[in-house]
Amino acid sequence: MKSKDLICENLSVGENGRLLFAGHDTELLAKKYGTPVYLLDEDRIRQRCRTYLQAMKKAFGCKGKVLYASKAASFKRIYEIMNEEGMGIDVVSSGEIYTVLRAGYPLQNAYFHSNNKTDEDVSFAMENGIGYFVVDNEEELFAIQTEAERRNINQKILLRITPGIDPHTYMAVSTGKVDSKFGSAIETGAAEKITRLSLEQKNISLMGFHCHVGSQVFDSEVYLRAADVMLSFIADIKAKTGYEAKELDLGGGYGVRYVSEQPVIDIAENILSVGDFIKEKCMSLGILLPYIALEPGRSIVADAGLTLYTVGSVKKIPGYKNYVSVDGGMTDNVRFAMYGSPYTILPALDMNLPREMRCSVVGRCCESGDIIQNNVPLPDSIKRGDILACLTTGAYHYSMASNYNRIPRPPIVMLSANGNYIAVKRETFEDLTHLEV
Ligand code: LLP
């Protein structure tokens, strides 16, 4: 019987008890590349892209778009994969745009988000032919108009709208989240105002609207509610101004499993039900079906990722607590420290041993909050030199990694049916000082 801890189908156990990831022996990978190391299952990433693309096509025909929210994991190879899979992308900074360009990804398929684009960002993105700006606020709208006029071009934009939905308390609170730092709220009239202003700008083509209700969302009702509010807004704007949006981007956010207690979301089925709802709603409101975009980040890459660590000290404090220290920590995984996120951590060398010891798996930073997970069941025999695997680390790990305590960032190793290869090299000590004069 498959252990309940094997929370994604790319995990299995070999005859020798070794944890296999994407069919690869994790001990051999640890030996070959060293630890800590981020592993990324390329086939899983491609499979997730295809699931989204096919479902969006089924739901909306040629009017469905899928943009990979690249803040989840941004490096050259991932943009190449997105290009090969026919995915659009969402970027949030000039640094991500630069990486996109270095990967040879066509920037006209990119949407530039963020709540505060600097003049330099606006200019850099336009210079390189960004597809869309997703405009957050009025100052930004004017900055984009000014730059587009200077360049004598017409710039496509979406407006980021705050629909007033709390993704976690949707049933009880349907007008929450107006206080977000992102976007312009419908409830306050700011959304209508920025829409009217956009329509007045000579060098701007308003293509439609965007919203994003949250991340790690398991309640699919949230998307129906967001679509409901946004389509009603589109109809309201049409009635008031005659402008009919051509595009509606519903953001990202589908949740993934970090632990077995979390559900598996059937993305394809969810998209189809959102699709049915949207088509009916458009009919009843008397508006044309706009292009519909989704922007998944986490659900494209999260469970394609796994981090391998080597155990250092094992400290048992009788009557209190046990600690297992690893050679990484909050520098490669800050998500427990930041969000208290749950994780599954497995003894990669022998999955068949009973796991009767409870411990905190901690990093090697000078900070007591440097914890990867508390209350982890591991074999009592766990010792220095053993390998631990932390699951579901493909999203928001490499992209949020730091050099705190001057710890070099781990490499990213891609796994596929044909083998494994380095996509991002391990940082060296030289890298740590190379900007210093
Ligand atoms: N679109 C927009 C406008 C977003 O702000 C985000 C995520 C996404 C799409 C992608 O959402 P996803 O499908 O990945 O849930 N660092 C946090 C997550 C921050 C998410 C920020 N925005 C974490 O580690 O959980």
GROMACS .gro file of C-alpha atoms and ligand atoms in nm:
model
  462
    1MET     CA    1   0.000   0.000   0.000
    2LYS     CA    2   0.127   0.347  -0.086
    3SER     CA    3   0.215   0.547   0.226
    4LYS     CA    4  -0.013   0.846   0.287
    5ASP     CA    5   0.295   1.067   0.299
    6LEU     CA    6   0.357   1.016  -0.071
    7ILE     CA    7   0.134   1.313  -0.137
    8CYS     CA    8   0.202   1.352  -0.506
    9GLU     CA    9   0.204   1.087  -0.777
   10ASN     CA   10   0.570   1.161  -0.866
   11LEU     CA   11   0.681   1.014  -0.528
   12SER     CA   12   0.745   0.643  -0.474
   13VAL     CA   13   0.964   0.407  -0.276
   14GLY     CA   14   1.226   0.179  -0.433
   15GLU     CA   15   1.279  -0.185  -0.338
   16ASN     CA   16   1.570  -0.082  -0.116
   17GLY     CA   17   1.343   0.158   0.076
   18ARG     CA   18   1.487   0.463  -0.095
   19LEU     CA   19   1.260   0.758  -0.171
   20LEU     CA   20   1.224   0.803  -0.545
   21PHE     CA   21   1.123   1.135  -0.697
   22ALA     CA   22   1.007   1.143  -1.058
   23GLY     CA   23   1.152   0.791  -1.072
   24HIS     CA   24   1.500   0.911  -0.964
   25ASP     CA   25   1.683   0.774  -0.659
   26THR     CA   26   1.713   1.065  -0.416
   27GLU     CA   27   2.027   0.928  -0.249
   28LEU     CA   28   2.208   0.916  -0.583
   29LEU     CA   29   2.093   1.270  -0.661
   30ALA     CA   30   2.219   1.392  -0.322
   31LYS     CA   31   2.555   1.229  -0.393
   32LYS     CA   32   2.577   1.366  -0.746
   33TYR     CA   33   2.475   1.726  -0.675
   34GLY     CA   34   2.538   1.769  -0.301
   35THR     CA   35   2.288   1.911  -0.053
   36PRO     CA   36   2.089   2.117   0.003
   37VAL     CA   37   1.950   2.085  -0.346
   38TYR     CA   38   1.620   2.185  -0.503
   39LEU     CA   39   1.490   1.913  -0.736
   40LEU     CA   40   1.228   2.002  -0.998
   41ASP     CA   41   1.031   1.741  -1.189
   42GLU     CA   42   1.014   1.885  -1.541
   43ASP     CA   43   0.756   1.634  -1.663
   44ARG     CA   44   0.524   1.722  -1.377
   45ILE     CA   45   0.555   2.095  -1.459
   46ARG     CA   46   0.471   2.027  -1.824
   47GLN     CA   47   0.181   1.803  -1.721
   48ARG     CA   48   0.036   2.079  -1.500
   49CYS     CA   49   0.068   2.335  -1.782
   50ARG     CA   50  -0.117   2.097  -2.015
   51THR     CA   51  -0.391   2.032  -1.761
   52TYR     CA   52  -0.458   2.405  -1.741
   53LEU     CA   53  -0.427   2.469  -2.114
   54GLN     CA   54  -0.654   2.181  -2.212
   55ALA     CA   55  -0.916   2.265  -1.951
   56MET     CA   56  -0.920   2.633  -2.050
   57LYS     CA   57  -0.955   2.533  -2.414
   58LYS     CA   58  -1.241   2.301  -2.331
   59ALA     CA   59  -1.412   2.566  -2.121
   60PHE     CA   60  -1.355   2.874  -2.340
   61GLY     CA   61  -1.225   2.754  -2.679
   62CYS     CA   62  -0.980   3.006  -2.827
   63LYS     CA   63  -1.086   3.256  -2.560
   64GLY     CA   64  -0.900   3.079  -2.277
   65LYS     CA   65  -0.552   3.195  -2.170
   66VAL     CA   66  -0.315   3.054  -1.908
   67LEU     CA   67  -0.036   3.269  -1.767
   68TYR     CA   68   0.228   3.115  -1.542
   69ALA     CA   69   0.273   3.343  -1.238
   70SER     CA   70   0.648   3.333  -1.248
   71LYS     CA   71   0.702   3.483  -0.903
   72ALA     CA   72   0.650   3.122  -0.786
   73ALA     CA   73   0.980   3.020  -0.948
   74SER     CA   74   1.166   3.253  -1.181
   75PHE     CA   75   1.477   3.139  -1.367
   76LYS     CA   76   1.571   3.107  -1.732
   77ARG     CA   77   1.492   2.740  -1.784
   78ILE     CA   78   1.138   2.772  -1.649
   79TYR     CA   79   1.060   3.044  -1.904
   80GLU     CA   80   1.195   2.820  -2.181
   81ILE     CA   81   0.964   2.543  -2.064
   82MET     CA   82   0.669   2.785  -2.050
   83ASN     CA   83   0.749   2.897  -2.403
   84GLU     CA   84   0.763   2.537  -2.528
   85GLU     CA   85   0.430   2.461  -2.358
   86GLY     CA   86   0.258   2.767  -2.509
   87MET     CA   87   0.197   2.935  -2.174
   88GLY     CA   88   0.165   3.310  -2.123
   89ILE     CA   89   0.342   3.452  -1.821
   90ASP     CA   90   0.289   3.699  -1.540
   91VAL     CA   91   0.588   3.903  -1.425
   92VAL     CA   92   0.614   4.146  -1.135
   93SER     CA   93   0.947   4.324  -1.174
   94SER     CA   94   1.210   4.435  -1.421
   95GLY     CA   95   1.431   4.160  -1.282
   96GLU     CA   96   1.180   3.896  -1.385
   97ILE     CA   97   1.145   4.068  -1.725
   98TYR     CA   98   1.521   4.061  -1.768
   99THR     CA   99   1.525   3.688  -1.691
  100VAL     CA  100   1.241   3.632  -1.937
  101LEU     CA  101   1.436   3.813  -2.209
  102ARG     CA  102   1.752   3.617  -2.135
  103ALA     CA  103   1.550   3.299  -2.180
  104GLY     CA  104   1.434   3.411  -2.524
  105TYR     CA  105   1.070   3.410  -2.414
  106PRO     CA  106   0.859   3.651  -2.627
  107LEU     CA  107   0.770   3.941  -2.399
  108GLN     CA  108   0.453   4.022  -2.592
  109ASN     CA  109   0.300   3.719  -2.415
  110ALA     CA  110   0.379   3.865  -2.073
  111TYR     CA  111   0.157   4.058  -1.832
  112PHE     CA  112   0.334   4.298  -1.598
  113HIS     CA  113   0.176   4.309  -1.251
  114SER     CA  114   0.290   4.469  -0.921
  115ASN     CA  115   0.134   4.746  -0.716
  116ASN     CA  116   0.419   4.989  -0.767
  117LYS     CA  117   0.595   4.997  -1.101
  118THR     CA  118   0.866   5.260  -1.105
  119ASP     CA  119   0.922   5.489  -1.405
  120GLU     CA  120   1.227   5.275  -1.483
  121ASP     CA  121   1.011   4.961  -1.477
  122VAL     CA  122   0.758   5.117  -1.713
  123SER     CA  123   1.026   5.229  -1.953
  124PHE     CA  124   1.221   4.900  -1.943
  125ALA     CA  125   0.906   4.693  -2.002
  126MET     CA  126   0.791   4.911  -2.292
  127GLU     CA  127   1.136   4.926  -2.447
  128ASN     CA  128   1.130   4.547  -2.463
  129GLY     CA  129   0.774   4.517  -2.592
  130ILE     CA  130   0.575   4.399  -2.292
  131GLY     CA  131   0.235   4.259  -2.393
  132TYR     CA  132   0.021   4.407  -2.117
  133PHE     CA  133   0.059   4.618  -1.808
  134VAL     CA  134  -0.181   4.519  -1.533
  135VAL     CA  135  -0.234   4.866  -1.394
  136ASP     CA  136  -0.279   4.891  -1.021
  137ASN     CA  137  -0.346   5.259  -0.958
  138GLU     CA  138  -0.391   5.604  -1.113
  139GLU     CA  139  -0.031   5.723  -1.076
  140GLU     CA  140   0.081   5.417  -1.266
  141LEU     CA  141  -0.180   5.471  -1.536
  142PHE     CA  142  -0.048   5.822  -1.597
  143ALA     CA  143   0.314   5.705  -1.594
  144ILE     CA  144   0.230   5.444  -1.860
  145GLN     CA  145   0.037   5.699  -2.068
  146THR     CA  146   0.331   5.944  -2.051
  147GLU     CA  147   0.585   5.681  -2.156
  148ALA     CA  148   0.363   5.540  -2.432
  149GLU     CA  149   0.309   5.892  -2.570
  150ARG     CA  150   0.683   5.960  -2.561
  151ARG     CA  151   0.740   5.643  -2.759
  152ASN     CA  152   0.440   5.712  -2.982
  153ILE     CA  153   0.293   5.368  -2.924
  154ASN     CA  154  -0.036   5.229  -2.806
  155GLN     CA  155  -0.003   5.022  -2.492
  156LYS     CA  156  -0.245   4.743  -2.394
  157ILE     CA  157  -0.345   4.733  -2.029
  158LEU     CA  158  -0.574   4.552  -1.787
  159LEU     CA  159  -0.690   4.722  -1.469
  160ARG     CA  160  -0.644   4.543  -1.140
  161ILE     CA  161  -0.976   4.551  -0.960
  162THR     CA  162  -1.043   4.453  -0.599
  163PRO     CA  163  -1.367   4.257  -0.606
  164GLY     CA  164  -1.416   4.258  -0.230
  165ILE     CA  165  -1.384   3.888  -0.161
  166ASP     CA  166  -1.214   3.722   0.130
  167PRO     CA  167  -1.100   3.385   0.001
  168HIS     CA  168  -1.116   3.221   0.342
  169THR     CA  169  -1.442   3.355   0.474
  170TYR     CA  170  -1.629   3.393   0.151
  171MET     CA  171  -1.970   3.276   0.270
  172ALA     CA  172  -1.975   3.499   0.575
  173VAL     CA  173  -1.794   3.806   0.443
  174SER     CA  174  -1.858   3.889   0.083
  175THR     CA  175  -1.737   4.250   0.091
  176GLY     CA  176  -1.403   4.200   0.267
  177LYS     CA  177  -1.058   4.269   0.130
  178VAL     CA  178  -1.137   4.620   0.009
  179ASP     CA  179  -0.846   4.724   0.230
  180SER     CA  180  -0.594   4.542   0.010
  181LYS     CA  181  -0.278   4.720  -0.102
  182PHE     CA  182  -0.348   4.590  -0.453
  183GLY     CA  183  -0.583   4.730  -0.711
  184SER     CA  184  -0.884   4.961  -0.713
  185ALA     CA  185  -1.193   4.859  -0.521
  186ILE     CA  186  -1.535   4.833  -0.683
  187GLU     CA  187  -1.707   4.912  -0.355
  188THR     CA  188  -1.542   5.253  -0.308
  189GLY     CA  189  -1.597   5.370  -0.665
  190ALA     CA  190  -1.221   5.368  -0.731
  191ALA     CA  191  -1.259   5.093  -0.992
  192GLU     CA  192  -1.511   5.287  -1.198
  193LYS     CA  193  -1.304   5.603  -1.170
  194ILE     CA  194  -0.983   5.442  -1.296
  195THR     CA  195  -1.178   5.273  -1.576
  196ARG     CA  196  -1.311   5.609  -1.697
  197LEU     CA  197  -0.963   5.762  -1.668
  198SER     CA  198  -0.810   5.477  -1.870
  199LEU     CA  199  -1.064   5.523  -2.148
  200GLU     CA  200  -0.961   5.889  -2.174
  201GLN     CA  201  -0.590   5.815  -2.224
  202LYS     CA  202  -0.480   5.858  -2.584
  203ASN     CA  203  -0.200   5.603  -2.591
  204ILE     CA  204  -0.365   5.332  -2.384
  205SER     CA  205  -0.592   5.048  -2.495
  206LEU     CA  206  -0.793   4.921  -2.207
  207MET     CA  207  -0.839   4.550  -2.283
  208GLY     CA  208  -1.024   4.456  -1.966
  209PHE     CA  209  -0.992   4.375  -1.600
  210HIS     CA  210  -0.794   4.162  -1.361
  211CYS     CA  211  -0.848   4.037  -1.009
  212HIS     CA  212  -0.669   3.797  -0.778
  213VAL     CA  213  -0.850   3.680  -0.470
  214GLY     CA  214  -0.573   3.500  -0.285
  215SER     CA  215  -0.328   3.214  -0.282
  216GLN     CA  216  -0.340   2.854  -0.157
  217VAL     CA  217  -0.718   2.860  -0.208
  218PHE     CA  218  -0.903   2.529  -0.175
  219ASP     CA  219  -1.257   2.659  -0.191
  220SER     CA  220  -1.350   2.665  -0.559
  221GLU     CA  221  -1.658   2.875  -0.479
  222VAL     CA  222  -1.416   3.165  -0.446
  223TYR     CA  223  -1.359   3.168  -0.822
  224LEU     CA  224  -1.730   3.157  -0.898
  225ARG     CA  225  -1.783   3.448  -0.664
  226ALA     CA  226  -1.493   3.644  -0.817
  227ALA     CA  227  -1.625   3.578  -1.169
  228ASP     CA  228  -1.972   3.681  -1.058
  229VAL     CA  229  -1.854   4.015  -0.914
  230MET     CA  230  -1.619   4.091  -1.204
  231LEU     CA  231  -1.871   4.009  -1.479
  232SER     CA  232  -2.132   4.222  -1.304
  233PHE     CA  233  -1.876   4.503  -1.293
  234ILE     CA  234  -1.812   4.461  -1.667
  235ALA     CA  235  -2.186   4.481  -1.735
  236ASP     CA  236  -2.222   4.785  -1.509
  237ILE     CA  237  -1.937   4.966  -1.684
  238LYS     CA  238  -2.090   4.879  -2.020
  239ALA     CA  239  -2.423   5.025  -1.912
  240LYS     CA  240  -2.263   5.341  -1.778
  241THR     CA  241  -1.996   5.411  -2.042
  242GLY     CA  242  -2.063   5.188  -2.341
  243TYR     CA  243  -1.720   5.025  -2.295
  244GLU     CA  244  -1.726   4.645  -2.302
  245ALA     CA  245  -1.420   4.463  -2.167
  246LYS     CA  246  -1.260   4.212  -2.402
  247GLU     CA  247  -1.059   4.032  -2.139
  248LEU     CA  248  -1.108   3.913  -1.782
  249ASP     CA  249  -0.815   3.774  -1.585
  250LEU     CA  250  -0.921   3.591  -1.270
  251GLY     CA  251  -0.571   3.558  -1.122
  252GLY     CA  252  -0.411   3.253  -0.967
  253GLY     CA  253  -0.442   3.084  -0.633
  254TYR     CA  254  -0.541   2.718  -0.659
  255GLY     CA  255  -0.405   2.538  -0.353
  256VAL     CA  256  -0.163   2.246  -0.344
  257ARG     CA  257  -0.086   1.973  -0.093
  258TYR     CA  258   0.198   2.024   0.151
  259VAL     CA  259   0.061   1.753   0.381
  260SER     CA  260  -0.169   1.456   0.329
  261GLU     CA  261  -0.452   1.623   0.524
  262GLN     CA  262  -0.489   1.883   0.249
  263PRO     CA  263  -0.722   1.794  -0.039
  264VAL     CA  264  -0.625   1.733  -0.400
  265ILE     CA  265  -0.793   1.988  -0.624
  266ASP     CA  266  -0.915   1.864  -0.960
  267ILE     CA  267  -0.809   2.172  -1.157
  268ALA     CA  268  -0.965   2.058  -1.485
  269GLU     CA  269  -1.302   1.993  -1.324
  270ASN     CA  270  -1.288   2.324  -1.138
  271ILE     CA  271  -1.212   2.518  -1.453
  272LEU     CA  272  -1.502   2.353  -1.634
  273SER     CA  273  -1.747   2.447  -1.362
  274VAL     CA  274  -1.615   2.806  -1.351
  275GLY     CA  275  -1.646   2.806  -1.733
  276ASP     CA  276  -2.011   2.699  -1.726
  277PHE     CA  277  -2.085   2.964  -1.468
  278ILE     CA  278  -1.910   3.239  -1.666
  279LYS     CA  279  -2.086   3.154  -1.993
  280GLU     CA  280  -2.428   3.152  -1.830
  281LYS     CA  281  -2.355   3.474  -1.644
  282CYS     CA  282  -2.245   3.652  -1.964
  283MET     CA  283  -2.569   3.544  -2.132
  284SER     CA  284  -2.783   3.665  -1.845
  285LEU     CA  285  -2.596   3.999  -1.826
  286GLY     CA  286  -2.611   4.048  -2.203
  287ILE     CA  287  -2.235   4.082  -2.247
  288LEU     CA  288  -2.002   3.900  -2.485
  289LEU     CA  289  -1.784   3.627  -2.340
  290PRO     CA  290  -1.448   3.800  -2.283
  291TYR     CA  291  -1.113   3.626  -2.316
  292ILE     CA  292  -1.069   3.454  -1.979
  293ALA     CA  293  -0.723   3.424  -1.826
  294LEU     CA  294  -0.597   3.236  -1.521
  295GLU     CA  295  -0.256   3.295  -1.359
  296PRO     CA  296  -0.150   2.986  -1.167
  297GLY     CA  297   0.191   2.991  -1.003
  298ARG     CA  298   0.201   2.752  -0.709
  299SER     CA  299  -0.018   2.485  -0.870
  300ILE     CA  300   0.215   2.468  -1.172
  301VAL     CA  301   0.543   2.414  -0.988
  302ALA     CA  302   0.487   2.338  -0.617
  303ASP     CA  303   0.460   1.961  -0.612
  304ALA     CA  304   0.713   1.936  -0.893
  305GLY     CA  305   0.966   2.043  -0.631
  306LEU     CA  306   1.146   1.866  -0.347
  307THR     CA  307   1.444   1.975  -0.137
  308LEU     CA  308   1.709   1.730  -0.019
  309TYR     CA  309   1.906   1.805   0.296
  310THR     CA  310   2.180   1.627   0.487
  311VAL     CA  311   2.129   1.581   0.859
  312GLY     CA  312   2.391   1.737   1.087
  313SER     CA  313   2.331   1.735   1.459
  314VAL     CA  314   2.053   1.539   1.630
  315LYS     CA  315   1.981   1.692   1.968
  316LYS     CA  316   1.750   1.511   2.207
  317ILE     CA  317   1.653   1.714   2.513
  318PRO     CA  318   1.485   1.455   2.740
  319GLY     CA  319   1.147   1.563   2.864
  320TYR     CA  320   1.147   1.862   2.627
  321LYS     CA  321   1.211   1.841   2.260
  322ASN     CA  322   1.415   1.679   1.984
  323TYR     CA  323   1.594   1.875   1.715
  324VAL     CA  324   1.725   1.748   1.384
  325SER     CA  325   1.943   2.010   1.216
  326VAL     CA  326   1.994   2.012   0.842
  327ASP     CA  327   2.241   2.186   0.611
  328GLY     CA  328   1.978   2.433   0.481
  329GLY     CA  329   1.697   2.617   0.654
  330MET     CA  330   1.518   2.950   0.633
  331THR     CA  331   1.760   3.064   0.364
  332ASP     CA  332   1.618   2.810   0.116
  333ASN     CA  333   1.273   2.772   0.277
  334VAL     CA  334   1.138   3.071   0.464
  335ARG     CA  335   0.775   2.961   0.444
  336PHE     CA  336   0.738   2.811   0.790
  337ALA     CA  337   0.905   3.115   0.945
  338MET     CA  338   0.683   3.349   0.742
  339TYR     CA  339   0.350   3.170   0.721
  340GLY     CA  340   0.371   2.871   0.953
  341SER     CA  341   0.325   2.658   0.644
  342PRO     CA  342   0.297   2.281   0.701
  343TYR     CA  343   0.542   2.043   0.529
  344THR     CA  344   0.597   1.673   0.487
  345ILE     CA  345   0.955   1.570   0.563
  346LEU     CA  346   1.067   1.216   0.487
  347PRO     CA  347   1.377   1.005   0.561
  348ALA     CA  348   1.493   0.958   0.203
  349LEU     CA  349   1.739   0.674   0.270
  350ASP     CA  350   1.496   0.433   0.430
  351MET     CA  351   1.125   0.491   0.398
  352ASN     CA  352   1.047   0.153   0.555
  353LEU     CA  353   1.179   0.235   0.903
  354PRO     CA  354   0.915   0.311   1.166
  355ARG     CA  355   0.904   0.684   1.238
  356GLU     CA  356   0.850   0.700   1.612
  357MET     CA  357   1.054   1.007   1.706
  358ARG     CA  358   0.889   1.350   1.698
  359CYS     CA  359   1.125   1.636   1.629
  360SER     CA  360   1.167   1.985   1.494
  361VAL     CA  361   1.359   1.992   1.169
  362VAL     CA  362   1.562   2.310   1.188
  363GLY     CA  363   1.812   2.497   0.976
  364ARG     CA  364   2.160   2.623   1.048
  365CYS     CA  365   2.097   2.996   1.073
  366CYS     CA  366   2.165   3.191   1.392
  367GLU     CA  367   1.798   3.239   1.462
  368SER     CA  368   1.564   3.026   1.672
  369GLY     CA  369   1.284   3.088   1.422
  370ASP     CA  370   1.489   2.903   1.160
  371ILE     CA  371   1.254   2.606   1.158
  372ILE     CA  372   1.141   2.407   0.857
  373GLN     CA  373   0.877   2.214   1.047
  374ASN     CA  374   0.780   2.114   1.400
  375ASN     CA  375   0.649   1.779   1.516
  376VAL     CA  376   0.798   1.580   1.230
  377PRO     CA  377   0.789   1.200   1.271
  378LEU     CA  378   1.131   1.051   1.188
  379PRO     CA  379   1.309   0.723   1.268
  380ASP     CA  380   1.469   0.723   1.613
  381SER     CA  381   1.793   0.613   1.446
  382ILE     CA  382   1.822   0.930   1.236
  383LYS     CA  383   2.183   1.053   1.245
  384ARG     CA  384   2.442   1.283   1.097
  385GLY     CA  385   2.487   1.212   0.727
  386ASP     CA  386   2.131   1.087   0.664
  387ILE     CA  387   1.928   1.251   0.390
  388LEU     CA  388   1.592   1.420   0.449
  389ALA     CA  389   1.346   1.517   0.178
  390CYS     CA  390   1.115   1.813   0.225
  391LEU     CA  391   0.822   1.783  -0.017
  392THR     CA  392   0.634   2.042  -0.221
  393THR     CA  393   0.910   2.299  -0.245
  394GLY     CA  394   0.878   2.397  -0.611
  395ALA     CA  395   0.690   2.724  -0.552
  396TYR     CA  396   0.810   3.026  -0.353
  397HIS     CA  397   1.126   2.858  -0.227
  398TYR     CA  398   1.406   2.935  -0.473
  399SER     CA  399   1.231   3.263  -0.553
  400MET     CA  400   1.223   3.363  -0.185
  401ALA     CA  401   1.566   3.228  -0.092
  402SER     CA  402   1.821   3.454   0.077
  403ASN     CA  403   2.186   3.465   0.173
  404TYR     CA  404   2.122   3.527   0.543
  405ASN     CA  405   2.432   3.428   0.740
  406ARG     CA  406   2.613   3.426   0.404
  407ILE     CA  407   2.476   3.087   0.318
  408PRO     CA  408   2.498   3.023  -0.058
  409ARG     CA  409   2.171   2.940  -0.233
  410PRO     CA  410   2.123   2.577  -0.344
  411PRO     CA  411   2.121   2.475  -0.709
  412ILE     CA  412   1.810   2.376  -0.905
  413VAL     CA  413   1.836   2.032  -1.062
  414MET     CA  414   1.575   1.938  -1.322
  415LEU     CA  415   1.455   1.578  -1.342
  416SER     CA  416   1.292   1.429  -1.647
  417ALA     CA  417   1.231   1.088  -1.796
  418ASN     CA  418   1.555   1.133  -1.992
  419GLY     CA  419   1.782   1.217  -1.700
  420ASN     CA  420   1.873   1.508  -1.477
  421TYR     CA  421   2.057   1.833  -1.530
  422ILE     CA  422   2.147   2.157  -1.354
  423ALA     CA  423   1.925   2.454  -1.443
  424VAL     CA  424   2.069   2.689  -1.178
  425LYS     CA  425   2.416   2.632  -1.034
  426ARG     CA  426   2.493   2.627  -0.664
  427GLU     CA  427   2.608   2.968  -0.544
  428THR     CA  428   2.974   2.988  -0.450
  429PHE     CA  429   3.150   3.188  -0.181
  430GLU     CA  430   3.286   3.406  -0.461
  431ASP     CA  431   2.929   3.483  -0.568
  432LEU     CA  432   2.869   3.611  -0.217
  433THR     CA  433   3.130   3.886  -0.246
  434HIS     CA  434   3.136   3.957  -0.618
  435LEU     CA  435   2.940   4.284  -0.588
  436GLU     CA  436   3.159   4.419  -0.314
  437VAL     CA  437   3.411   4.688  -0.401
  438LLP     N1  438  -0.155   3.648  -0.985
  438LLP     C1  439  -0.132   3.745  -0.894
  438LLP     C2  440  -0.171   3.881  -0.925
  438LLP     C3  441  -0.070   3.713  -0.771
  438LLP     O1  442  -0.050   3.809  -0.684
  438LLP     C4  443  -0.032   3.580  -0.746
  438LLP     C5  444   0.036   3.544  -0.621
  438LLP     C6  445  -0.056   3.483  -0.844
  438LLP     C7  446  -0.119   3.521  -0.962
  438LLP     C8  447  -0.018   3.340  -0.826
  438LLP     O2  448  -0.082   3.281  -0.719
  438LLP     P1  449  -0.063   3.123  -0.692
  438LLP     O3  450  -0.128   3.048  -0.806
  438LLP     O4  451   0.083   3.097  -0.689
  438LLP     O5  452  -0.128   3.102  -0.562
  438LLP     N2  453   0.490   3.379  -0.110
  438LLP     C9  454   0.360   3.323  -0.079
  438LLP    C10  455   0.264   3.334  -0.196
  438LLP    C11  456   0.245   3.476  -0.243
  438LLP    C12  457   0.151   3.482  -0.359
  438LLP    C13  458   0.151   3.617  -0.418
  438LLP     N3  459   0.070   3.630  -0.534
  438LLP    C14  460   0.379   3.177  -0.039
  438LLP     O6  461   0.492   3.130  -0.034
  438LLP     O7  462   0.283   3.109  -0.007
   0.00000   0.00000   0.00000
